[in-house]
Each structure stands twice: as structure tokens, then as C-alpha cells.
Short mmCIF file of C-alpha atoms in Angstrom, two decimals:
data_model
loop_
_atom_site.label_atom_id
_atom_site.label_comp_id
_atom_site.label_asym_id
_atom_site.label_seq_id
_atom_site.Cartn_x
_atom_site.Cartn_y
_atom_site.Cartn_z
CA MET A 1 0.00 0.00 0.00
CA PHE A 2 1.34 3.44 -0.88
CA LEU A 3 0.52 6.53 1.16
CA SER A 4 -1.15 8.68 -1.46
CA LEU A 5 -3.63 5.92 -2.28
CA SER A 6 -4.45 5.05 1.34
CA ARG A 7 -4.91 8.72 2.28
CA TYR A 8 -7.56 9.27 -0.34
CA GLU A 9 -9.36 6.01 0.31
CA GLU A 10 -9.73 7.18 3.88
CA GLY A 11 -11.14 10.51 2.66
CA THR A 12 -8.53 12.68 4.37
CA VAL A 13 -9.24 16.39 3.88
CA GLY A 14 -6.81 19.21 3.28
CA MET A 15 -4.82 17.50 0.52
CA PRO A 16 -3.50 19.36 -2.56
CA TYR A 17 -6.15 20.46 -5.07
CA PRO A 18 -7.12 19.04 -7.45
CA HIS A 19 -6.62 15.36 -6.65
CA VAL A 20 -7.00 13.42 -9.91
CA ILE A 21 -8.22 9.83 -10.16
CA ILE A 22 -6.96 8.19 -13.36
CA VAL A 23 -8.70 4.96 -14.32
CA GLY A 24 -6.33 2.97 -16.54
CA ALA A 25 -2.53 2.65 -16.79
CA GLY A 26 -2.17 2.50 -20.56
CA LEU A 27 -0.03 4.93 -22.55
CA GLY A 28 -2.47 7.84 -22.15
CA GLY A 29 -3.12 7.30 -18.44
CA LEU A 30 0.57 7.00 -17.56
CA CYS A 31 1.52 9.97 -19.76
CA LEU A 32 -1.08 12.03 -17.90
CA ALA A 33 0.36 10.80 -14.59
CA GLN A 34 3.84 11.93 -15.63
CA GLY A 35 2.53 15.31 -16.75
CA LEU A 36 0.70 15.85 -13.48
CA ARG A 37 3.74 14.88 -11.41
CA ARG A 38 5.92 17.38 -13.29
CA ARG A 39 3.33 20.02 -12.43
CA GLY A 40 3.06 19.06 -8.76
CA ILE A 41 -0.57 17.91 -9.07
CA ASP A 42 -1.70 15.01 -6.88
CA PHE A 43 -3.10 11.87 -8.53
CA CYS A 44 -3.63 8.12 -8.24
CA VAL A 45 -3.85 5.63 -11.10
CA TYR A 46 -6.03 2.51 -10.84
CA GLU A 47 -5.42 -0.33 -13.31
CA ARG A 48 -7.54 -3.46 -13.61
CA ASP A 49 -4.68 -5.66 -14.88
CA ALA A 50 -2.33 -7.28 -12.38
CA SER A 51 0.74 -5.88 -14.15
CA LEU A 52 1.93 -4.24 -17.36
CA ILE A 53 2.33 -7.65 -19.02
CA SER A 54 -0.95 -9.29 -18.03
CA ARG A 55 -2.36 -9.43 -21.58
CA GLY A 56 -1.38 -8.92 -25.20
CA GLN A 57 -1.99 -5.35 -26.40
CA GLY A 58 0.19 -5.12 -29.48
CA TYR A 59 3.86 -4.49 -30.09
CA ARG A 60 5.20 -1.62 -32.19
CA ILE A 61 3.85 1.87 -31.58
CA HIS A 62 4.29 4.59 -34.18
CA ILE A 63 5.08 7.92 -32.51
CA ASP A 64 4.50 11.06 -34.58
CA THR A 65 5.18 14.73 -33.86
CA HIS A 66 2.16 15.09 -31.54
CA GLY A 67 3.14 12.03 -29.54
CA ASP A 68 6.79 13.08 -29.33
CA ASP A 69 5.87 16.60 -28.19
CA SER A 70 3.53 15.22 -25.51
CA LEU A 71 6.20 12.87 -24.17
CA ARG A 72 8.80 15.64 -24.13
CA ASP A 73 6.41 17.80 -22.10
CA ALA A 74 5.36 15.06 -19.67
CA LEU A 75 8.56 13.17 -18.92
CA PRO A 76 11.52 14.29 -16.81
CA PRO A 77 14.49 15.04 -19.12
CA GLU A 78 16.32 11.79 -18.34
CA LEU A 79 13.24 9.68 -19.13
CA TYR A 80 12.56 11.57 -22.34
CA GLN A 81 16.18 10.93 -23.35
CA LEU A 82 15.65 7.24 -22.53
CA PHE A 83 12.53 7.18 -24.69
CA ARG A 84 14.45 8.63 -27.64
CA ALA A 85 17.40 6.29 -27.02
CA THR A 86 15.08 3.26 -27.32
CA ALA A 87 13.10 4.57 -30.31
CA GLY A 88 14.00 3.43 -33.80
CA VAL A 89 13.80 5.75 -36.80
CA PRO A 90 12.13 3.92 -39.71
CA LEU A 91 11.99 5.09 -43.31
CA SER A 92 9.37 7.85 -43.45
CA ARG A 93 7.66 6.66 -46.63
CA THR A 94 5.01 3.92 -46.82
CA PRO A 95 5.38 1.35 -49.60
CA VAL A 96 2.27 -0.63 -50.63
CA PHE A 97 2.58 -4.13 -52.13
CA ASP A 98 0.16 -6.71 -53.45
CA GLU A 99 0.21 -10.36 -52.38
CA GLN A 100 2.75 -11.21 -55.11
CA LEU A 101 5.11 -8.52 -53.74
CA ARG A 102 4.53 -6.19 -56.66
CA GLN A 103 4.84 -2.62 -55.42
CA LEU A 104 1.60 -0.73 -56.05
CA ALA A 105 2.49 2.65 -54.58
CA GLU A 106 4.79 4.55 -52.28
CA LEU A 107 3.25 7.14 -49.99
CA GLU A 108 5.56 9.96 -48.96
CA GLY A 109 5.90 10.96 -45.31
CA ASP A 110 4.70 14.32 -44.02
CA GLY A 111 8.15 15.55 -42.98
CA GLY A 112 7.34 15.31 -39.27
CA THR A 113 8.70 13.06 -36.54
CA HIS A 114 8.26 9.33 -37.10
CA LEU A 115 9.56 6.89 -34.49
CA ALA A 116 9.02 3.17 -33.95
CA VAL A 117 8.91 2.12 -30.30
CA ASP A 118 8.11 -1.05 -28.41
CA ARG A 119 4.83 -0.64 -26.53
CA LEU A 120 5.99 -2.40 -23.36
CA THR A 121 9.28 -0.47 -23.29
CA LEU A 122 7.39 2.82 -23.54
CA ARG A 123 4.94 1.81 -20.80
CA GLN A 124 7.85 0.83 -18.54
CA ILE A 125 9.44 4.23 -19.14
CA LEU A 126 6.12 5.96 -18.41
CA LEU A 127 5.71 3.99 -15.18
CA THR A 128 9.16 5.02 -13.91
CA GLY A 129 8.92 7.62 -11.18
CA VAL A 130 5.12 7.37 -10.75
CA ALA A 131 4.78 3.72 -9.70
CA ASP A 132 4.22 4.84 -6.09
CA ALA A 133 0.85 6.24 -7.21
CA VAL A 134 -0.28 3.33 -9.41
CA ALA A 135 -2.43 0.48 -8.04
CA PHE A 136 -2.67 -2.66 -10.17
CA GLY A 137 -5.45 -5.23 -9.82
CA LYS A 138 -8.09 -2.54 -9.18
CA ARG A 139 -11.14 -3.09 -11.40
CA PHE A 140 -13.33 0.02 -11.62
CA THR A 141 -17.07 -0.70 -11.50
CA HIS A 142 -18.80 2.70 -11.26
CA TYR A 143 -18.53 6.21 -9.89
CA ARG A 144 -20.77 8.43 -7.83
CA VAL A 145 -20.80 12.04 -6.68
CA GLY A 146 -19.42 12.52 -3.19
CA THR A 147 -21.14 14.47 -0.44
CA ASP A 148 -18.62 17.28 -0.96
CA GLY A 149 -19.37 17.44 -4.69
CA GLY A 150 -16.21 15.54 -5.59
CA ALA A 151 -15.97 12.28 -7.52
CA VAL A 152 -15.85 8.82 -5.95
CA ALA A 153 -14.49 5.86 -7.93
CA CYS A 154 -15.75 2.43 -6.80
CA PHE A 155 -13.94 -0.88 -7.36
CA ASP A 156 -14.99 -4.51 -7.40
CA ASP A 157 -13.09 -5.28 -4.18
CA GLY A 158 -15.43 -2.93 -2.28
CA THR A 159 -12.94 -0.07 -1.94
CA GLU A 160 -13.50 3.52 -3.01
CA ALA A 161 -11.24 6.41 -4.00
CA ARG A 162 -12.25 10.03 -3.53
CA GLY A 163 -10.95 12.87 -5.66
CA ASP A 164 -11.85 16.07 -7.43
CA VAL A 165 -11.96 14.63 -10.96
CA ILE A 166 -12.08 11.18 -12.56
CA VAL A 167 -10.26 10.68 -15.85
CA ALA A 168 -11.30 7.66 -17.92
CA ALA A 169 -8.12 6.31 -19.53
CA ASP A 170 -9.48 2.77 -19.49
CA GLY A 171 -9.61 1.93 -23.18
CA VAL A 172 -12.20 0.93 -25.73
CA ASN A 173 -14.27 -1.08 -23.21
CA SER A 174 -14.31 1.82 -20.73
CA PRO A 175 -16.83 1.27 -17.92
CA VAL A 176 -16.48 4.97 -17.08
CA ARG A 177 -17.70 5.91 -20.57
CA ARG A 178 -20.57 3.40 -20.40
CA GLN A 179 -21.87 5.10 -17.25
CA TYR A 180 -21.03 8.69 -18.16
CA LEU A 181 -21.88 8.75 -21.88
CA PRO A 182 -24.22 5.78 -22.36
CA HIS A 183 -25.21 7.07 -25.80
CA ALA A 184 -21.60 6.96 -27.06
CA ARG A 185 -21.20 3.93 -29.34
CA VAL A 186 -18.27 1.70 -30.13
CA VAL A 187 -18.91 -0.43 -33.21
CA ASP A 188 -17.28 -3.39 -34.93
CA THR A 189 -15.28 -2.40 -38.01
CA GLY A 190 -15.87 -5.83 -39.56
CA LEU A 191 -12.11 -6.52 -39.45
CA ARG A 192 -10.19 -9.11 -37.46
CA GLN A 193 -6.44 -8.89 -37.00
CA LEU A 194 -3.87 -11.44 -35.81
CA TYR A 195 -0.81 -9.80 -34.30
CA GLY A 196 2.59 -11.48 -34.08
CA LYS A 197 6.33 -10.85 -33.97
CA VAL A 198 9.22 -12.02 -36.15
CA PRO A 199 12.59 -11.62 -34.40
CA LEU A 200 15.09 -9.77 -36.59
CA THR A 201 18.06 -12.09 -36.91
CA LYS A 202 20.61 -12.40 -39.72
CA GLU A 203 18.38 -15.09 -41.25
CA THR A 204 15.02 -13.34 -40.91
CA ARG A 205 16.18 -9.87 -42.01
CA ALA A 206 16.64 -11.32 -45.48
CA LEU A 207 12.90 -12.10 -45.60
CA PHE A 208 12.05 -8.39 -45.68
CA PRO A 209 12.85 -6.16 -48.67
CA PRO A 210 14.72 -2.99 -47.60
CA GLU A 211 11.62 -0.90 -48.41
CA MET A 212 9.72 -2.66 -45.60
CA PHE A 213 11.86 -1.04 -42.89
CA ALA A 214 9.43 1.85 -43.05
CA VAL A 215 6.84 3.40 -40.72
CA PHE A 216 4.36 0.80 -41.98
CA THR A 217 4.12 -1.50 -45.01
CA PRO A 218 0.78 -3.00 -46.09
CA VAL A 219 0.75 -6.06 -48.35
CA ILE A 220 -2.79 -6.25 -49.72
CA GLY A 221 -4.17 -9.51 -51.06
CA PRO A 222 -7.45 -10.79 -52.50
CA ALA A 223 -10.64 -9.46 -50.89
CA LYS A 224 -8.43 -6.89 -49.13
CA GLN A 225 -6.97 -9.45 -46.76
CA PHE A 226 -3.66 -7.93 -45.79
CA ILE A 227 -0.33 -8.26 -44.04
CA GLY A 228 0.99 -5.28 -42.08
CA VAL A 229 4.73 -5.02 -41.42
CA ALA A 230 6.52 -2.53 -39.14
CA PRO A 231 10.03 -2.66 -37.62
CA VAL A 232 11.20 -2.13 -34.04
CA GLU A 233 14.97 -1.61 -34.07
CA PHE A 234 16.54 -0.35 -30.86
CA PRO A 235 19.45 2.09 -31.28
CA GLU A 236 20.93 0.40 -28.19
CA PRO A 237 19.65 -2.40 -25.92
CA PRO A 238 16.96 -0.95 -23.62
CA ARG A 239 18.62 -2.09 -20.39
CA LEU A 240 21.94 -0.57 -21.37
CA ALA A 241 20.21 2.67 -22.33
CA ALA A 242 18.41 2.73 -18.96
CA ARG A 243 21.65 2.06 -17.07
CA ARG A 244 23.27 5.00 -18.88
CA LEU A 245 20.42 7.51 -18.75
CA ALA A 246 17.88 6.57 -16.04
CA PRO A 247 19.06 3.79 -13.71
CA THR A 248 15.73 3.66 -11.87
CA ALA A 249 13.92 2.54 -15.05
CA ALA A 250 13.37 -1.23 -15.15
CA LEU A 251 13.30 -2.13 -18.85
CA ASN A 252 13.15 -5.53 -20.48
CA ASP A 253 16.04 -6.33 -22.82
CA THR A 254 13.91 -6.80 -25.91
CA ALA A 255 15.70 -7.62 -29.16
CA ASP A 256 14.91 -6.10 -32.56
CA TYR A 257 11.81 -7.49 -34.28
CA MET A 258 9.22 -6.95 -36.96
CA THR A 259 5.59 -6.61 -35.97
CA VAL A 260 3.70 -8.65 -38.55
CA SER A 261 -0.09 -8.71 -38.52
CA PHE A 262 -2.64 -10.47 -40.71
CA GLY A 263 -6.01 -8.81 -41.24
CA SER A 264 -9.25 -9.93 -42.83
CA ARG A 265 -12.95 -9.28 -43.04
CA ARG A 266 -14.53 -11.45 -40.35
CA GLU A 267 -16.80 -13.32 -42.80
CA LEU A 268 -13.75 -14.49 -44.79
CA LEU A 269 -12.28 -16.31 -41.81
CA PRO A 270 -13.25 -19.95 -41.17
CA PHE A 271 -13.41 -19.26 -37.43
CA GLY A 272 -15.64 -17.14 -35.23
CA ASP A 273 -14.33 -14.80 -32.55
CA ALA A 274 -14.68 -17.36 -29.74
CA GLN A 275 -12.71 -19.93 -31.74
CA LEU A 276 -9.97 -17.42 -32.54
CA GLN A 277 -9.61 -16.54 -28.87
CA ALA A 278 -9.35 -20.23 -27.94
CA MET A 279 -6.68 -21.09 -30.54
CA SER A 280 -2.99 -21.28 -29.67
CA GLY A 281 -0.44 -19.14 -31.45
CA ALA A 282 0.76 -22.12 -33.45
CA GLU A 283 -2.82 -22.89 -34.52
CA LEU A 284 -3.38 -19.27 -35.55
CA ARG A 285 -0.17 -19.32 -37.58
CA SER A 286 -1.19 -22.53 -39.38
CA ALA A 287 -4.67 -21.18 -40.09
CA THR A 288 -3.21 -17.97 -41.52
CA LEU A 289 -0.87 -19.89 -43.82
CA ARG A 290 -3.82 -21.89 -45.15
CA LEU A 291 -5.57 -18.63 -46.01
CA MET A 292 -2.45 -17.42 -47.85
CA GLU A 293 -1.77 -20.46 -50.06
CA ALA A 294 -1.82 -18.34 -53.25
CA TRP A 295 0.38 -15.55 -51.85
CA HIS A 296 4.02 -15.06 -52.83
CA PRO A 297 6.25 -17.65 -51.10
CA ASP A 298 8.36 -14.88 -49.51
CA VAL A 299 5.28 -13.43 -47.78
CA ARG A 300 4.32 -16.88 -46.53
CA ARG A 301 7.85 -17.36 -45.19
CA ILE A 302 7.43 -14.22 -43.10
CA ILE A 303 4.32 -15.69 -41.46
CA GLU A 304 6.11 -19.03 -41.00
CA HIS A 305 8.58 -17.16 -38.77
CA TRP A 306 5.90 -15.76 -36.45
CA LEU A 307 6.84 -16.55 -32.85
CA PRO A 308 3.87 -18.75 -31.84
CA GLU A 309 3.78 -17.39 -28.30
CA SER A 310 3.51 -13.85 -29.68
CA VAL A 311 0.41 -14.37 -31.84
CA PHE A 312 -3.00 -13.20 -30.62
CA PRO A 313 -6.28 -12.07 -32.27
CA LEU A 314 -8.12 -8.77 -31.97
CA ALA A 315 -11.53 -7.62 -33.18
CA LEU A 316 -10.97 -4.09 -34.51
CA ARG A 317 -13.52 -1.53 -33.33
CA THR A 318 -14.08 2.18 -33.63
CA SER A 319 -15.98 4.83 -31.73
CA VAL A 320 -18.71 6.86 -33.44
CA PRO A 321 -18.28 10.65 -33.06
CA ILE A 322 -20.93 12.30 -30.89
CA PRO A 323 -21.92 15.93 -30.24
CA ALA A 324 -20.42 17.84 -27.33
CA TRP A 325 -21.72 17.02 -23.85
CA ARG A 326 -22.02 19.16 -20.74
CA PRO A 327 -18.65 19.13 -18.92
CA THR A 328 -18.47 17.87 -15.36
CA ARG A 329 -15.80 16.47 -13.02
CA ILE A 330 -15.70 13.31 -15.16
CA THR A 331 -13.63 13.38 -18.34
CA LEU A 332 -12.05 10.94 -20.78
CA LEU A 333 -8.97 10.45 -22.94
CA GLY A 334 -7.65 8.08 -25.58
CA ASP A 335 -9.60 5.00 -26.63
CA ALA A 336 -12.10 5.56 -23.82
CA VAL A 337 -13.59 8.38 -25.89
CA HIS A 338 -12.22 8.20 -29.45
CA ALA A 339 -11.15 4.63 -30.21
CA MET A 340 -10.25 4.30 -33.86
CA SER A 341 -9.22 1.88 -36.55
CA PRO A 342 -5.44 1.37 -36.71
CA ALA A 343 -5.59 2.26 -40.41
CA GLY A 344 -4.61 5.83 -39.57
CA GLY A 345 -1.69 4.89 -37.35
CA ILE A 346 -2.55 7.75 -34.94
CA GLY A 347 -4.53 6.20 -32.07
CA ALA A 348 -1.69 6.14 -29.52
CA ASN A 349 -0.50 9.60 -30.55
CA THR A 350 -3.98 11.03 -30.08
CA ALA A 351 -4.11 9.57 -26.55
CA LEU A 352 -0.70 11.08 -25.73
CA ARG A 353 -1.86 14.41 -27.13
CA ASP A 354 -4.96 14.22 -24.90
CA ALA A 355 -2.77 13.59 -21.86
CA GLY A 356 -0.60 16.61 -22.53
CA ILE A 357 -3.51 19.01 -23.05
CA LEU A 358 -5.41 17.68 -20.03
CA ALA A 359 -2.37 17.97 -17.75
CA ALA A 360 -1.98 21.62 -18.77
CA ALA A 361 -5.70 22.24 -18.19
CA LEU A 362 -5.59 20.71 -14.70
CA GLU A 363 -2.58 22.90 -13.89
CA GLN A 364 -4.83 25.89 -14.52
CA ALA A 365 -7.33 24.45 -12.02
CA ALA A 366 -4.52 24.10 -9.48
CA ASP A 367 -3.76 27.79 -10.08
CA GLY A 368 -7.34 28.77 -9.26
CA ARG A 369 -9.32 28.57 -12.50
CA PRO A 370 -12.66 26.74 -11.98
CA LEU A 371 -12.08 23.00 -12.45
CA VAL A 372 -15.07 22.29 -14.71
CA GLU A 373 -14.13 25.30 -16.85
CA THR A 374 -10.66 23.84 -17.46
CA ILE A 375 -12.16 20.45 -18.30
CA ALA A 376 -14.55 22.13 -20.77
CA ALA A 377 -11.62 23.76 -22.56
CA TYR A 378 -9.78 20.42 -22.76
CA GLU A 379 -12.85 18.57 -24.07
CA SER A 380 -13.54 21.23 -26.69
CA ALA A 381 -10.06 20.71 -28.15
CA MET A 382 -9.93 16.94 -27.65
CA THR A 383 -13.24 16.12 -29.30
CA GLY A 384 -12.28 18.26 -32.31
CA TYR A 385 -8.98 16.61 -33.25
CA GLY A 386 -9.96 13.28 -31.67
CA PHE A 387 -13.10 12.69 -33.69
CA ASP A 388 -11.36 14.04 -36.79
CA ALA A 389 -8.78 11.26 -36.28
CA VAL A 390 -11.59 8.69 -35.91
CA ARG A 391 -13.08 9.78 -39.25
CA LEU A 392 -9.70 9.79 -41.01
CA SER A 393 -8.82 6.33 -39.70
CA ALA A 394 -12.23 4.94 -40.69
CA ASP A 395 -11.91 6.40 -44.18
CA ASN A 396 -8.43 4.88 -44.64
CA GLY A 397 -9.65 1.54 -43.30
CA GLN A 398 -12.68 1.46 -45.61
CA ARG A 399 -10.66 2.44 -48.70
CA MET A 400 -7.65 0.17 -48.17
CA LEU A 401 -8.76 -2.68 -45.92
CA GLY A 402 -12.49 -3.14 -46.48
CA GLN A 403 -13.55 -1.76 -43.11
CA ASP A 404 -17.26 -1.08 -42.57
CA PRO A 405 -18.22 2.56 -43.20
CA LEU A 406 -18.38 4.70 -40.07
CA PRO A 407 -22.05 5.05 -39.03
CA THR A 408 -23.43 8.54 -39.57
CA SER A 409 -26.31 8.28 -37.09
#
């Protein structure tokens, strides 16, 4: 038990204002925690998972200029340096191939920042220095308004946490959103994706044409079934970088790899969602190879090198943009409010951008501006660029991958 958590569960008065309850320790929630700590604002983070590695959530994260700026603002200098020291710099362009490895197009980059980072490494960096205020194994069930007008978060173990604001950073299945914005919809895109890793060794590097060491490379087959390829190459081993720059950071020594995913319309797969979830990584790999019998042998060889223990399925979903709502002491960030198709490659960056803007808004509340007024300003900005990103990602997914159109009503 850590002191800041126990104090607020006991309802102690006279603590720094505002005290922020963050539900969820994903990238957005931890980035917000770092930003609040740099500003001297009190907070606690509650995460339902038992640890950072409790379940598969993907591998490579693309960080763009917005994400990089948010991390620079939130992290102490030594942790930001560690982030950059563990971030690879892929080719900025995006080549597009068909299933016979014929190049169809090459999309130029926008000239901004483009980094390739390992999701777990970034979360471990974001946890460094704030772990004293993060409680794992705390499943949020609902909130209520406290007798003092504050917000009370309730958990399935019967405990409660009192604060001045609750921030939903709890992902696409957010129970905070379901209670707070019950009319906000998250819908199935019609796509299923199998995520896996191919370690980059001397042997496996030869499987990938040089053009594939880019921000992202789609290989699009019949019926828009596709392979997505993206590299994670560490400039130096993460543990060595941590020892040099931030010795308190506990990083795994992950080796270079390619994230390789297979995507398909759900009706083209011979398995339903329950069957996919029950299959082992080796079974998922074999099933994918059967679906790719007519693809170029070199593409099949890439899938043959999937690490079986790394392969897991995901049903891809998206939020549906909604009109503005009346601001209160409850607010949201990241996938909890604007989950989007990965076709835009901007979901994580949008969550990091949210965290940076919200931290700055809450600093204004600490300086005396009315709390709900600062939340209103944050939500006005966030829903603008956030729902724009949802629409862009849905349009890209529909055009390139066969995603369902985004509902308009």
C-alpha cells in the first residue's frame, strides 16, 4: 500500500487540489500521470490488470510529432532521453505491395517526426517515477458524486477512492464511458487482426525487402486481406540505455523485431471470434498460412517465422463521433472516448496528445481557474482533433482494408 492511495481512500481532507483519479494505466493514463507529477498535481492511477504484461496489447507503436511533443512535455528530461534512445527511426515513406510482392504505390511521409517504439518499453518508461501512485489489480465498477461534490471511484473489491476529478483512460471497453456517456457507441469495423512478432536475426532480415523497414508496409491480397509489417529496431539495448540515462527505469532487454499482422474481413475467416480466442499461437499461424496459399512464397515465409507465443487475435472496433456534452468532473482520454481503426496509425499519438492538453488544463485548475471550466476547454479541443482522427482512420480503413463505413447516425 502506498501513502497517497491510502490517504484518499480514507477521505482525508486538506490535501493538494485538485486530486486526480486516473482509471487505466495505458499509454495515455501514464503519460497524464507523468505530466501531473511534473506540475506538482496530486493523482492516483487505478489499473484493472495485475501488471503491465498481463495481456497482449500489441507491439510496435508509431510515434509522430504530436506524440513526441507530448512525451517531451510530460517526462523528466532523463526519461525523455531514454525514450528517444530506445526509439527506432524507420523510413518515413510507406510502400504498398500486393500479395505477389509487386509494389503498387509509395506514400511519402509528411516531414514530421516518425519513431518506432516497443509498446511495453514505452509503458515501462512511463511507469518510472510514478509507480508509487499506481495500483494494479483494481477493477473500476462505477462512480458516484461525493457528499462534498467531488468524484468517488468504486472498485470490485469494495474499496472507493475520492478525488476532485475522474479521468477515464481505461480503453475501448471503458466502464467509465458506459456510465457517463451511455449514448456513445463503439462499433465493430468488420475486421479481425492477428498480431505477431518475427525476431530480426541475420536469417530473418533477409525475408524483408529494404523498403519494408518503413513506418508501416501494407501487403494487400485478394478481398483486401492484408499483411501489415513494421520494424522495431533499438538504437541500443533498452537495459543498457536505462543504465546509462535513467538507472531507476526497469526495462526488459527486448531484441529487434518486426511486428507482422494479418487482417481480414470477419466473414472471410473460417473461425468465429470465440474460436480465434481459444486457438494457440501455433494454430493461428497454421490457419493464416492456409488462407495465404496463393500468396508469394516470400510473404508466406514471413508468417512461417511468427513466434507462436507472440500471436494473438483482436476484433478491430471504432468509436462513433458524438456531439459535445455538458462538462463535469468526469472526463475521458484516448480509446475511452475516441477509439479508432489502426488504419490511420494515430490512435496512440492522439491519446498522448490528450494527456498533454489535459495535464496543462488541470494545472490551470490548481492555479485557481474553476475545475469544470478547465475540463470544458480540454474537451472542446480533444473532441475536435480526436473525432477528426476517428473519421480519417475509418476512411483509410474502408478504402484500403475493407472496413465497414463509419455510421453517420
